[in-house]
């Protein structure tokens, strides 16, 4: 039996949290492989180590003295080391890094990856486990995807049968050896890759909430936990915005049919959430919605062209304009003779004027508009499929609160209903949905 365990930033924030992690890991001899994040926030106004590292790089880039930020970073790690009484020479590694930084010879990715690197060094010393550097096994291909054929055997070599190891999350190396990080929150992916590489029986992801909740606890007060969820539902939830797990986490584990168990470092007896292919012990088979989530800051381009529905190739022309600009479209809801393209504003904004001009020129629509400040809200649930009245219930509840719906989209597999509201109505829309389906 092998359990691969990943501990997120809040579980690594200070010496007290390290002690909780140690108790959890040592309580079960199957927990042999530990993936760690950089130190997170200790209290709400605190800084994440990773954010400080990005800030430090910006200082260097703009020629501002980085020493004060660098010292904030190193002192967090020295404090943990000293409080835990560990005999580990961090000072000489810090000095080498500072030298490289001053010479401007460290890339942003390499610098920010040091957050997880030092976390792992400390945790390995604290647990008495072997430190395995992710630069030695997570291998990116030139296109930025992970080369699993190269990475998995490399980790199998480094962590033998029955061995105990601590591995930093968040980074790997390019074919030329340069350090490359995943996108933010990417230690979840490192853990999933390690679980898949080592054919783990379970991937435990330890964080600061007791599993995936039916809604973001920062928006809904005390949302109910989700004891069980399928990979598909989780994919929908995390794509649409639920930030508990990085949206790419499930791919490596799903390929090997490894269940993911989300657990709470601050409440280790809570069973958390199990994510797997199918439901095993569905706790509430009558519940239609599994979770509610969403994201702000989308733009909607809407195009109306008389007779469009019967013309061939209109949609292709529009999509190829976006493709030329390297923009991927999140949703394409359509009606008779009109189509909308829903795109994150940050992606669209730099290309907006060119995209609009090209649509005008190449497609000649009768009307073309763009709407900003849109939030996308999604209700996800495998039992929604073909269930009549679900969308009606959603829209009635929103209408009652005077929330305007700007867009509606339902996936063909009917796992979700997605709709757009104004950014300002985002939190309220989530609360209204939660209350109408859960209470
Ligand atoms: P870690 O540092 O352990 O990786 P994250 O901060 O990435 O943790 O993710 C956990 C946080 O996700 C929680 O503290 C919670 O505020 C937030 N969150 C957002 N949506 C949800 C949800 N539906 N269920 C649980 N947590 C959620
Ligand atoms: N430390 C990285 C971040 O803050 C990766 C992670 O925590 O998963 O994004
Ligand atoms: Mg995270």
mmCIF file with all atom_site columns, C-alpha atoms in Angstrom, residues 163-359:
data_model
loop_
_atom_site.group_PDB
_atom_site.id
_atom_site.type_symbol
_atom_site.label_atom_id
_atom_site.label_alt_id
_atom_site.label_comp_id
_atom_site.label_asym_id
_atom_site.label_entity_id
_atom_site.label_seq_id
_atom_site.pdbx_PDB_ins_code
_atom_site.Cartn_x
_atom_site.Cartn_y
_atom_site.Cartn_z
_atom_site.occupancy
_atom_site.B_iso_or_equiv
_atom_site.pdbx_formal_charge
_atom_site.auth_seq_id
_atom_site.auth_comp_id
_atom_site.auth_asym_id
_atom_site.auth_atom_id
_atom_site.pdbx_PDB_model_num
ATOM 1   C CA . UNK A 1 163 ? 11.485  4.157  0.509   1.00 0.00 ? 163 UNK A CA 1
ATOM 2   C CA . UNK A 1 164 ? 10.363  7.362  2.210   1.00 0.00 ? 164 UNK A CA 1
ATOM 3   C CA . UNK A 1 165 ? 10.734  10.699 0.412   1.00 0.00 ? 165 UNK A CA 1
ATOM 4   C CA . UNK A 1 166 ? 9.816   14.392 0.483   1.00 0.00 ? 166 UNK A CA 1
ATOM 5   C CA . UNK A 1 167 ? 9.456   16.119 -2.892  1.00 0.00 ? 167 UNK A CA 1
ATOM 6   C CA . UNK A 1 168 ? 8.943   19.818 -3.670  1.00 0.00 ? 168 UNK A CA 1
ATOM 7   C CA . UNK A 1 169 ? 5.820   20.613 -5.714  1.00 0.00 ? 169 UNK A CA 1
ATOM 8   C CA . UNK A 1 170 ? 5.246   23.239 -8.413  1.00 0.00 ? 170 UNK A CA 1
ATOM 9   C CA . UNK A 1 171 ? 8.262   22.799 -10.689 1.00 0.00 ? 171 UNK A CA 1
ATOM 10  C CA . UNK A 1 172 ? 10.253  20.610 -13.033 1.00 0.00 ? 172 UNK A CA 1
ATOM 11  C CA . UNK A 1 173 ? 12.759  21.151 -15.825 1.00 0.00 ? 173 UNK A CA 1
ATOM 12  C CA . UNK A 1 174 ? 12.707  21.854 -19.546 1.00 0.00 ? 174 UNK A CA 1
ATOM 13  C CA . UNK A 1 175 ? 14.714  19.645 -21.919 1.00 0.00 ? 175 UNK A CA 1
ATOM 14  C CA . UNK A 1 176 ? 17.650  22.082 -21.598 1.00 0.00 ? 176 UNK A CA 1
ATOM 15  C CA . UNK A 1 177 ? 17.604  21.760 -17.806 1.00 0.00 ? 177 UNK A CA 1
ATOM 16  C CA . UNK A 1 178 ? 16.046  25.166 -17.117 1.00 0.00 ? 178 UNK A CA 1
ATOM 17  C CA . UNK A 1 179 ? 13.605  25.188 -14.185 1.00 0.00 ? 179 UNK A CA 1
ATOM 18  C CA . UNK A 1 180 ? 9.994   25.661 -15.176 1.00 0.00 ? 180 UNK A CA 1
ATOM 19  C CA . UNK A 1 181 ? 6.991   26.027 -12.869 1.00 0.00 ? 181 UNK A CA 1
ATOM 20  C CA . UNK A 1 182 ? 3.381   25.036 -13.361 1.00 0.00 ? 182 UNK A CA 1
ATOM 21  C CA . UNK A 1 183 ? 0.762   27.761 -13.146 1.00 0.00 ? 183 UNK A CA 1
ATOM 22  C CA . UNK A 1 184 ? -0.225  28.961 -9.667  1.00 0.00 ? 184 UNK A CA 1
ATOM 23  C CA . UNK A 1 185 ? -1.470  26.248 -7.354  1.00 0.00 ? 185 UNK A CA 1
ATOM 24  C CA . UNK A 1 186 ? 0.526   23.708 -9.362  1.00 0.00 ? 186 UNK A CA 1
ATOM 25  C CA . UNK A 1 187 ? 1.865   21.651 -6.458  1.00 0.00 ? 187 UNK A CA 1
ATOM 26  C CA . UNK A 1 188 ? -1.422  19.754 -6.708  1.00 0.00 ? 188 UNK A CA 1
ATOM 27  C CA . UNK A 1 189 ? -0.279  18.579 -10.163 1.00 0.00 ? 189 UNK A CA 1
ATOM 28  C CA . UNK A 1 190 ? 3.162   17.540 -8.881  1.00 0.00 ? 190 UNK A CA 1
ATOM 29  C CA . UNK A 1 191 ? 1.445   15.375 -6.265  1.00 0.00 ? 191 UNK A CA 1
ATOM 30  C CA . UNK A 1 192 ? -0.833  13.810 -8.863  1.00 0.00 ? 192 UNK A CA 1
ATOM 31  C CA . UNK A 1 193 ? 2.148   13.047 -11.117 1.00 0.00 ? 193 UNK A CA 1
ATOM 32  C CA . UNK A 1 194 ? 4.045   11.445 -8.242  1.00 0.00 ? 194 UNK A CA 1
ATOM 33  C CA . UNK A 1 195 ? 0.996   9.345  -7.335  1.00 0.00 ? 195 UNK A CA 1
ATOM 34  C CA . UNK A 1 196 ? 0.647   8.194  -10.935 1.00 0.00 ? 196 UNK A CA 1
ATOM 35  C CA . UNK A 1 197 ? 4.386   7.568  -11.399 1.00 0.00 ? 197 UNK A CA 1
ATOM 36  C CA . UNK A 1 198 ? 4.549   5.391  -8.294  1.00 0.00 ? 198 UNK A CA 1
ATOM 37  C CA . UNK A 1 199 ? 1.162   3.703  -8.852  1.00 0.00 ? 199 UNK A CA 1
ATOM 38  C CA . UNK A 1 200 ? -0.099  4.891  -5.480  1.00 0.00 ? 200 UNK A CA 1
ATOM 39  C CA . UNK A 1 201 ? -3.255  3.434  -3.953  1.00 0.00 ? 201 UNK A CA 1
ATOM 40  C CA . UNK A 1 202 ? -4.499  6.897  -3.042  1.00 0.00 ? 202 UNK A CA 1
ATOM 41  C CA . UNK A 1 203 ? -3.459  10.517 -3.540  1.00 0.00 ? 203 UNK A CA 1
ATOM 42  C CA . UNK A 1 204 ? -4.130  12.461 -0.350  1.00 0.00 ? 204 UNK A CA 1
ATOM 43  C CA . UNK A 1 205 ? -4.281  16.218 -0.814  1.00 0.00 ? 205 UNK A CA 1
ATOM 44  C CA . UNK A 1 206 ? -4.068  17.937 2.594   1.00 0.00 ? 206 UNK A CA 1
ATOM 45  C CA . UNK A 1 207 ? -5.282  21.534 2.808   1.00 0.00 ? 207 UNK A CA 1
ATOM 46  C CA . UNK A 1 208 ? -7.090  23.883 5.199   1.00 0.00 ? 208 UNK A CA 1
ATOM 47  C CA . UNK A 1 209 ? -10.693 22.813 4.564   1.00 0.00 ? 209 UNK A CA 1
ATOM 48  C CA . UNK A 1 210 ? -12.363 19.472 5.313   1.00 0.00 ? 210 UNK A CA 1
ATOM 49  C CA . UNK A 1 211 ? -12.731 18.503 1.685   1.00 0.00 ? 211 UNK A CA 1
ATOM 50  C CA . UNK A 1 212 ? -14.486 20.079 -1.230  1.00 0.00 ? 212 UNK A CA 1
ATOM 51  C CA . UNK A 1 213 ? -17.440 22.078 -0.086  1.00 0.00 ? 213 UNK A CA 1
ATOM 52  C CA . UNK A 1 214 ? -20.612 22.682 -2.043  1.00 0.00 ? 214 UNK A CA 1
ATOM 53  C CA . UNK A 1 215 ? -19.578 26.308 -2.517  1.00 0.00 ? 215 UNK A CA 1
ATOM 54  C CA . UNK A 1 216 ? -16.649 28.595 -1.780  1.00 0.00 ? 216 UNK A CA 1
ATOM 55  C CA . UNK A 1 217 ? -16.623 29.106 2.022   1.00 0.00 ? 217 UNK A CA 1
ATOM 56  C CA . UNK A 1 218 ? -15.559 32.711 1.469   1.00 0.00 ? 218 UNK A CA 1
ATOM 57  C CA . UNK A 1 219 ? -18.917 33.335 -0.239  1.00 0.00 ? 219 UNK A CA 1
ATOM 58  C CA . UNK A 1 220 ? -21.377 30.958 1.420   1.00 0.00 ? 220 UNK A CA 1
ATOM 59  C CA . UNK A 1 221 ? -21.354 30.606 5.174   1.00 0.00 ? 221 UNK A CA 1
ATOM 60  C CA . UNK A 1 222 ? -20.614 27.044 6.302   1.00 0.00 ? 222 UNK A CA 1
ATOM 61  C CA . UNK A 1 223 ? -21.271 25.260 3.027   1.00 0.00 ? 223 UNK A CA 1
ATOM 62  C CA . UNK A 1 224 ? -21.913 21.538 3.291   1.00 0.00 ? 224 UNK A CA 1
ATOM 63  C CA . UNK A 1 225 ? -18.997 19.237 2.546   1.00 0.00 ? 225 UNK A CA 1
ATOM 64  C CA . UNK A 1 226 ? -19.106 16.905 -0.462  1.00 0.00 ? 226 UNK A CA 1
ATOM 65  C CA . UNK A 1 227 ? -18.170 13.420 0.798   1.00 0.00 ? 227 UNK A CA 1
ATOM 66  C CA . UNK A 1 228 ? -17.869 11.932 -2.697  1.00 0.00 ? 228 UNK A CA 1
ATOM 67  C CA . UNK A 1 229 ? -17.548 13.377 -6.185  1.00 0.00 ? 229 UNK A CA 1
ATOM 68  C CA . UNK A 1 230 ? -16.615 11.971 -9.584  1.00 0.00 ? 230 UNK A CA 1
ATOM 69  C CA . UNK A 1 231 ? -13.566 13.031 -11.604 1.00 0.00 ? 231 UNK A CA 1
ATOM 70  C CA . UNK A 1 232 ? -15.926 14.484 -14.230 1.00 0.00 ? 232 UNK A CA 1
ATOM 71  C CA . UNK A 1 233 ? -17.840 16.583 -11.759 1.00 0.00 ? 233 UNK A CA 1
ATOM 72  C CA . UNK A 1 234 ? -14.651 17.829 -10.159 1.00 0.00 ? 234 UNK A CA 1
ATOM 73  C CA . UNK A 1 235 ? -13.255 18.733 -13.561 1.00 0.00 ? 235 UNK A CA 1
ATOM 74  C CA . UNK A 1 236 ? -16.355 20.847 -14.204 1.00 0.00 ? 236 UNK A CA 1
ATOM 75  C CA . UNK A 1 237 ? -16.180 22.424 -10.764 1.00 0.00 ? 237 UNK A CA 1
ATOM 76  C CA . UNK A 1 238 ? -12.510 23.310 -10.888 1.00 0.00 ? 238 UNK A CA 1
ATOM 77  C CA . UNK A 1 239 ? -12.613 24.481 -14.486 1.00 0.00 ? 239 UNK A CA 1
ATOM 78  C CA . UNK A 1 240 ? -15.493 26.756 -13.598 1.00 0.00 ? 240 UNK A CA 1
ATOM 79  C CA . UNK A 1 241 ? -13.618 28.242 -10.653 1.00 0.00 ? 241 UNK A CA 1
ATOM 80  C CA . UNK A 1 242 ? -13.543 26.126 -7.481  1.00 0.00 ? 242 UNK A CA 1
ATOM 81  C CA . UNK A 1 243 ? -9.953  26.647 -6.432  1.00 0.00 ? 243 UNK A CA 1
ATOM 82  C CA . UNK A 1 244 ? -9.479  23.799 -4.001  1.00 0.00 ? 244 UNK A CA 1
ATOM 83  C CA . UNK A 1 245 ? -7.523  21.742 -6.529  1.00 0.00 ? 245 UNK A CA 1
ATOM 84  C CA . UNK A 1 246 ? -5.632  22.929 -9.603  1.00 0.00 ? 246 UNK A CA 1
ATOM 85  C CA . UNK A 1 247 ? -7.817  22.102 -12.600 1.00 0.00 ? 247 UNK A CA 1
ATOM 86  C CA . UNK A 1 248 ? -5.153  19.877 -14.205 1.00 0.00 ? 248 UNK A CA 1
ATOM 87  C CA . UNK A 1 249 ? -4.711  17.697 -11.104 1.00 0.00 ? 249 UNK A CA 1
ATOM 88  C CA . UNK A 1 250 ? -7.059  14.901 -12.031 1.00 0.00 ? 250 UNK A CA 1
ATOM 89  C CA . UNK A 1 251 ? -5.610  13.928 -15.414 1.00 0.00 ? 251 UNK A CA 1
ATOM 90  C CA . UNK A 1 252 ? -2.579  11.911 -14.223 1.00 0.00 ? 252 UNK A CA 1
ATOM 91  C CA . UNK A 1 253 ? -4.443  10.159 -11.387 1.00 0.00 ? 253 UNK A CA 1
ATOM 92  C CA . UNK A 1 254 ? -7.488  9.380  -13.442 1.00 0.00 ? 254 UNK A CA 1
ATOM 93  C CA . UNK A 1 255 ? -5.394  7.600  -16.057 1.00 0.00 ? 255 UNK A CA 1
ATOM 94  C CA . UNK A 1 256 ? -4.311  5.178  -13.338 1.00 0.00 ? 256 UNK A CA 1
ATOM 95  C CA . UNK A 1 257 ? -7.662  5.116  -11.551 1.00 0.00 ? 257 UNK A CA 1
ATOM 96  C CA . UNK A 1 258 ? -6.139  6.473  -8.327  1.00 0.00 ? 258 UNK A CA 1
ATOM 97  C CA . UNK A 1 259 ? -8.699  8.054  -5.991  1.00 0.00 ? 259 UNK A CA 1
ATOM 98  C CA . UNK A 1 260 ? -7.962  11.515 -4.593  1.00 0.00 ? 260 UNK A CA 1
ATOM 99  C CA . UNK A 1 261 ? -8.795  12.228 -0.963  1.00 0.00 ? 261 UNK A CA 1
ATOM 100 C CA . UNK A 1 262 ? -8.965  15.901 0.056   1.00 0.00 ? 262 UNK A CA 1
ATOM 101 C CA . UNK A 1 263 ? -8.218  16.235 3.775   1.00 0.00 ? 263 UNK A CA 1
ATOM 102 C CA . UNK A 1 264 ? -7.797  18.956 6.391   1.00 0.00 ? 264 UNK A CA 1
ATOM 103 C CA . UNK A 1 265 ? -4.420  19.259 8.142   1.00 0.00 ? 265 UNK A CA 1
ATOM 104 C CA . UNK A 1 266 ? -6.156  21.144 10.959  1.00 0.00 ? 266 UNK A CA 1
ATOM 105 C CA . UNK A 1 267 ? -8.819  18.436 11.393  1.00 0.00 ? 267 UNK A CA 1
ATOM 106 C CA . UNK A 1 268 ? -7.081  15.188 10.495  1.00 0.00 ? 268 UNK A CA 1
ATOM 107 C CA . UNK A 1 269 ? -9.891  12.927 11.712  1.00 0.00 ? 269 UNK A CA 1
ATOM 108 C CA . UNK A 1 270 ? -12.375 14.341 9.216   1.00 0.00 ? 270 UNK A CA 1
ATOM 109 C CA . UNK A 1 271 ? -12.703 11.945 6.243   1.00 0.00 ? 271 UNK A CA 1
ATOM 110 C CA . UNK A 1 272 ? -12.811 14.820 3.711   1.00 0.00 ? 272 UNK A CA 1
ATOM 111 C CA . UNK A 1 273 ? -13.809 14.265 0.084   1.00 0.00 ? 273 UNK A CA 1
ATOM 112 C CA . UNK A 1 274 ? -13.121 11.232 -2.089  1.00 0.00 ? 274 UNK A CA 1
ATOM 113 C CA . UNK A 1 275 ? -12.794 11.876 -5.815  1.00 0.00 ? 275 UNK A CA 1
ATOM 114 C CA . UNK A 1 276 ? -13.040 8.827  -8.076  1.00 0.00 ? 276 UNK A CA 1
ATOM 115 C CA . UNK A 1 277 ? -14.530 7.508  -11.304 1.00 0.00 ? 277 UNK A CA 1
ATOM 116 C CA . UNK A 1 278 ? -17.977 6.597  -9.942  1.00 0.00 ? 278 UNK A CA 1
ATOM 117 C CA . UNK A 1 279 ? -20.026 6.975  -6.814  1.00 0.00 ? 279 UNK A CA 1
ATOM 118 C CA . UNK A 1 280 ? -19.535 4.149  -4.309  1.00 0.00 ? 280 UNK A CA 1
ATOM 119 C CA . UNK A 1 281 ? -21.725 5.146  -1.337  1.00 0.00 ? 281 UNK A CA 1
ATOM 120 C CA . UNK A 1 282 ? -23.793 8.013  -2.526  1.00 0.00 ? 282 UNK A CA 1
ATOM 121 C CA . UNK A 1 283 ? -24.816 9.765  0.675   1.00 0.00 ? 283 UNK A CA 1
ATOM 122 C CA . UNK A 1 284 ? -27.740 11.733 -0.713  1.00 0.00 ? 284 UNK A CA 1
ATOM 123 C CA . UNK A 1 285 ? -28.960 10.331 -4.031  1.00 0.00 ? 285 UNK A CA 1
ATOM 124 C CA . UNK A 1 286 ? -31.769 12.894 -4.177  1.00 0.00 ? 286 UNK A CA 1
ATOM 125 C CA . UNK A 1 287 ? -29.437 15.853 -4.307  1.00 0.00 ? 287 UNK A CA 1
ATOM 126 C CA . UNK A 1 288 ? -29.503 17.277 -7.812  1.00 0.00 ? 288 UNK A CA 1
ATOM 127 C CA . UNK A 1 289 ? -26.602 19.696 -7.544  1.00 0.00 ? 289 UNK A CA 1
ATOM 128 C CA . UNK A 1 290 ? -23.195 18.526 -6.330  1.00 0.00 ? 290 UNK A CA 1
ATOM 129 C CA . UNK A 1 291 ? -21.531 21.917 -6.177  1.00 0.00 ? 291 UNK A CA 1
ATOM 130 C CA . UNK A 1 292 ? -21.809 25.561 -7.192  1.00 0.00 ? 292 UNK A CA 1
ATOM 131 C CA . UNK A 1 293 ? -18.911 27.668 -8.329  1.00 0.00 ? 293 UNK A CA 1
ATOM 132 C CA . UNK A 1 294 ? -17.836 30.403 -10.727 1.00 0.00 ? 294 UNK A CA 1
ATOM 133 C CA . UNK A 1 295 ? -15.326 33.020 -11.826 1.00 0.00 ? 295 UNK A CA 1
ATOM 134 C CA . UNK A 1 296 ? -15.451 36.727 -12.474 1.00 0.00 ? 296 UNK A CA 1
ATOM 135 C CA . UNK A 1 297 ? -14.100 38.926 -15.248 1.00 0.00 ? 297 UNK A CA 1
ATOM 136 C CA . UNK A 1 298 ? -15.288 37.529 -18.533 1.00 0.00 ? 298 UNK A CA 1
ATOM 137 C CA . UNK A 1 299 ? -16.207 39.363 -21.726 1.00 0.00 ? 299 UNK A CA 1
ATOM 138 C CA . UNK A 1 300 ? -19.017 38.292 -24.037 1.00 0.00 ? 300 UNK A CA 1
ATOM 139 C CA . UNK A 1 301 ? -18.798 39.089 -27.731 1.00 0.00 ? 301 UNK A CA 1
ATOM 140 C CA . UNK A 1 302 ? -22.261 38.736 -29.276 1.00 0.00 ? 302 UNK A CA 1
ATOM 141 C CA . UNK A 1 303 ? -22.845 38.667 -32.981 1.00 0.00 ? 303 UNK A CA 1
ATOM 142 C CA . UNK A 1 304 ? -26.172 38.789 -34.800 1.00 0.00 ? 304 UNK A CA 1
ATOM 143 C CA . UNK A 1 305 ? -26.414 38.037 -38.497 1.00 0.00 ? 305 UNK A CA 1
ATOM 144 C CA . UNK A 1 306 ? -29.717 37.573 -40.249 1.00 0.00 ? 306 UNK A CA 1
ATOM 145 C CA . UNK A 1 307 ? -30.032 34.127 -41.791 1.00 0.00 ? 307 UNK A CA 1
ATOM 146 C CA . UNK A 1 308 ? -26.794 32.982 -40.117 1.00 0.00 ? 308 UNK A CA 1
ATOM 147 C CA . UNK A 1 309 ? -28.267 29.681 -38.938 1.00 0.00 ? 309 UNK A CA 1
ATOM 148 C CA . UNK A 1 310 ? -28.733 28.502 -42.512 1.00 0.00 ? 310 UNK A CA 1
ATOM 149 C CA . UNK A 1 311 ? -25.362 29.767 -43.794 1.00 0.00 ? 311 UNK A CA 1
ATOM 150 C CA . UNK A 1 312 ? -22.406 27.440 -43.839 1.00 0.00 ? 312 UNK A CA 1
ATOM 151 C CA . UNK A 1 313 ? -19.138 28.383 -42.155 1.00 0.00 ? 313 UNK A CA 1
ATOM 152 C CA . UNK A 1 314 ? -20.025 31.531 -40.197 1.00 0.00 ? 314 UNK A CA 1
ATOM 153 C CA . UNK A 1 315 ? -19.058 30.080 -36.842 1.00 0.00 ? 315 UNK A CA 1
ATOM 154 C CA . UNK A 1 316 ? -15.865 28.655 -38.293 1.00 0.00 ? 316 UNK A CA 1
ATOM 155 C CA . UNK A 1 317 ? -14.851 32.086 -39.582 1.00 0.00 ? 317 UNK A CA 1
ATOM 156 C CA . UNK A 1 318 ? -15.389 33.692 -36.196 1.00 0.00 ? 318 UNK A CA 1
ATOM 157 C CA . UNK A 1 319 ? -13.531 30.953 -34.352 1.00 0.00 ? 319 UNK A CA 1
ATOM 158 C CA . UNK A 1 320 ? -10.633 31.071 -36.771 1.00 0.00 ? 320 UNK A CA 1
ATOM 159 C CA . UNK A 1 321 ? -10.223 34.804 -36.157 1.00 0.00 ? 321 UNK A CA 1
ATOM 160 C CA . UNK A 1 322 ? -9.850  34.040 -32.453 1.00 0.00 ? 322 UNK A CA 1
ATOM 161 C CA . UNK A 1 323 ? -7.525  31.164 -33.220 1.00 0.00 ? 323 UNK A CA 1
ATOM 162 C CA . UNK A 1 324 ? -5.249  33.488 -35.209 1.00 0.00 ? 324 UNK A CA 1
ATOM 163 C CA . UNK A 1 325 ? -4.913  35.610 -32.090 1.00 0.00 ? 325 UNK A CA 1
ATOM 164 C CA . UNK A 1 326 ? -4.223  32.543 -29.919 1.00 0.00 ? 326 UNK A CA 1
ATOM 165 C CA . UNK A 1 327 ? -7.422  33.041 -27.916 1.00 0.00 ? 327 UNK A CA 1
ATOM 166 C CA . UNK A 1 328 ? -9.318  30.012 -26.655 1.00 0.00 ? 328 UNK A CA 1
ATOM 167 C CA . UNK A 1 329 ? -13.029 30.469 -26.088 1.00 0.00 ? 329 UNK A CA 1
ATOM 168 C CA . UNK A 1 330 ? -14.590 29.171 -22.869 1.00 0.00 ? 330 UNK A CA 1
ATOM 169 C CA . UNK A 1 331 ? -18.245 28.949 -23.958 1.00 0.00 ? 331 UNK A CA 1
ATOM 170 C CA . UNK A 1 332 ? -20.127 29.467 -27.211 1.00 0.00 ? 332 UNK A CA 1
ATOM 171 C CA . UNK A 1 333 ? -23.832 29.793 -26.397 1.00 0.00 ? 333 UNK A CA 1
ATOM 172 C CA . UNK A 1 334 ? -25.984 30.439 -29.453 1.00 0.00 ? 334 UNK A CA 1
ATOM 173 C CA . UNK A 1 335 ? -29.522 31.210 -30.526 1.00 0.00 ? 335 UNK A CA 1
ATOM 174 C CA . UNK A 1 336 ? -31.183 31.559 -33.908 1.00 0.00 ? 336 UNK A CA 1
ATOM 175 C CA . UNK A 1 337 ? -29.037 33.894 -36.005 1.00 0.00 ? 337 UNK A CA 1
ATOM 176 C CA . UNK A 1 338 ? -26.844 34.913 -33.067 1.00 0.00 ? 338 UNK A CA 1
ATOM 177 C CA . UNK A 1 339 ? -23.858 33.523 -31.307 1.00 0.00 ? 339 UNK A CA 1
ATOM 178 C CA . UNK A 1 340 ? -21.911 34.625 -28.249 1.00 0.00 ? 340 UNK A CA 1
ATOM 179 C CA . UNK A 1 341 ? -18.300 33.968 -27.391 1.00 0.00 ? 341 UNK A CA 1
ATOM 180 C CA . UNK A 1 342 ? -17.421 33.966 -23.716 1.00 0.00 ? 342 UNK A CA 1
ATOM 181 C CA . UNK A 1 343 ? -13.745 34.697 -23.073 1.00 0.00 ? 343 UNK A CA 1
ATOM 182 C CA . UNK A 1 344 ? -11.773 35.757 -19.975 1.00 0.00 ? 344 UNK A CA 1
ATOM 183 C CA . UNK A 1 345 ? -11.316 39.535 -20.266 1.00 0.00 ? 345 UNK A CA 1
ATOM 184 C CA . UNK A 1 346 ? -7.620  39.283 -19.476 1.00 0.00 ? 346 UNK A CA 1
ATOM 185 C CA . UNK A 1 347 ? -7.140  37.030 -22.533 1.00 0.00 ? 347 UNK A CA 1
ATOM 186 C CA . UNK A 1 348 ? -9.287  39.071 -24.885 1.00 0.00 ? 348 UNK A CA 1
ATOM 187 C CA . UNK A 1 349 ? -8.397  42.641 -23.910 1.00 0.00 ? 349 UNK A CA 1
ATOM 188 C CA . UNK A 1 350 ? -5.007  42.900 -25.674 1.00 0.00 ? 350 UNK A CA 1
ATOM 189 C CA . UNK A 1 351 ? -6.588  41.726 -28.964 1.00 0.00 ? 351 UNK A CA 1
ATOM 190 C CA . UNK A 1 352 ? -10.071 43.196 -28.642 1.00 0.00 ? 352 UNK A CA 1
ATOM 191 C CA . UNK A 1 353 ? -9.946  45.904 -31.296 1.00 0.00 ? 353 UNK A CA 1
ATOM 192 C CA . UNK A 1 354 ? -8.283  43.701 -33.873 1.00 0.00 ? 354 UNK A CA 1
ATOM 193 C CA . UNK A 1 355 ? -10.681 40.831 -33.204 1.00 0.00 ? 355 UNK A CA 1
ATOM 194 C CA . UNK A 1 356 ? -13.739 43.072 -33.515 1.00 0.00 ? 356 UNK A CA 1
ATOM 195 C CA . UNK A 1 357 ? -12.439 44.675 -36.714 1.00 0.00 ? 357 UNK A CA 1
ATOM 196 C CA . UNK A 1 358 ? -11.692 41.303 -38.266 1.00 0.00 ? 358 UNK A CA 1
ATOM 197 C CA . UNK A 1 359 ? -15.124 39.898 -37.393 1.00 0.00 ? 359 UNK A CA 1
#
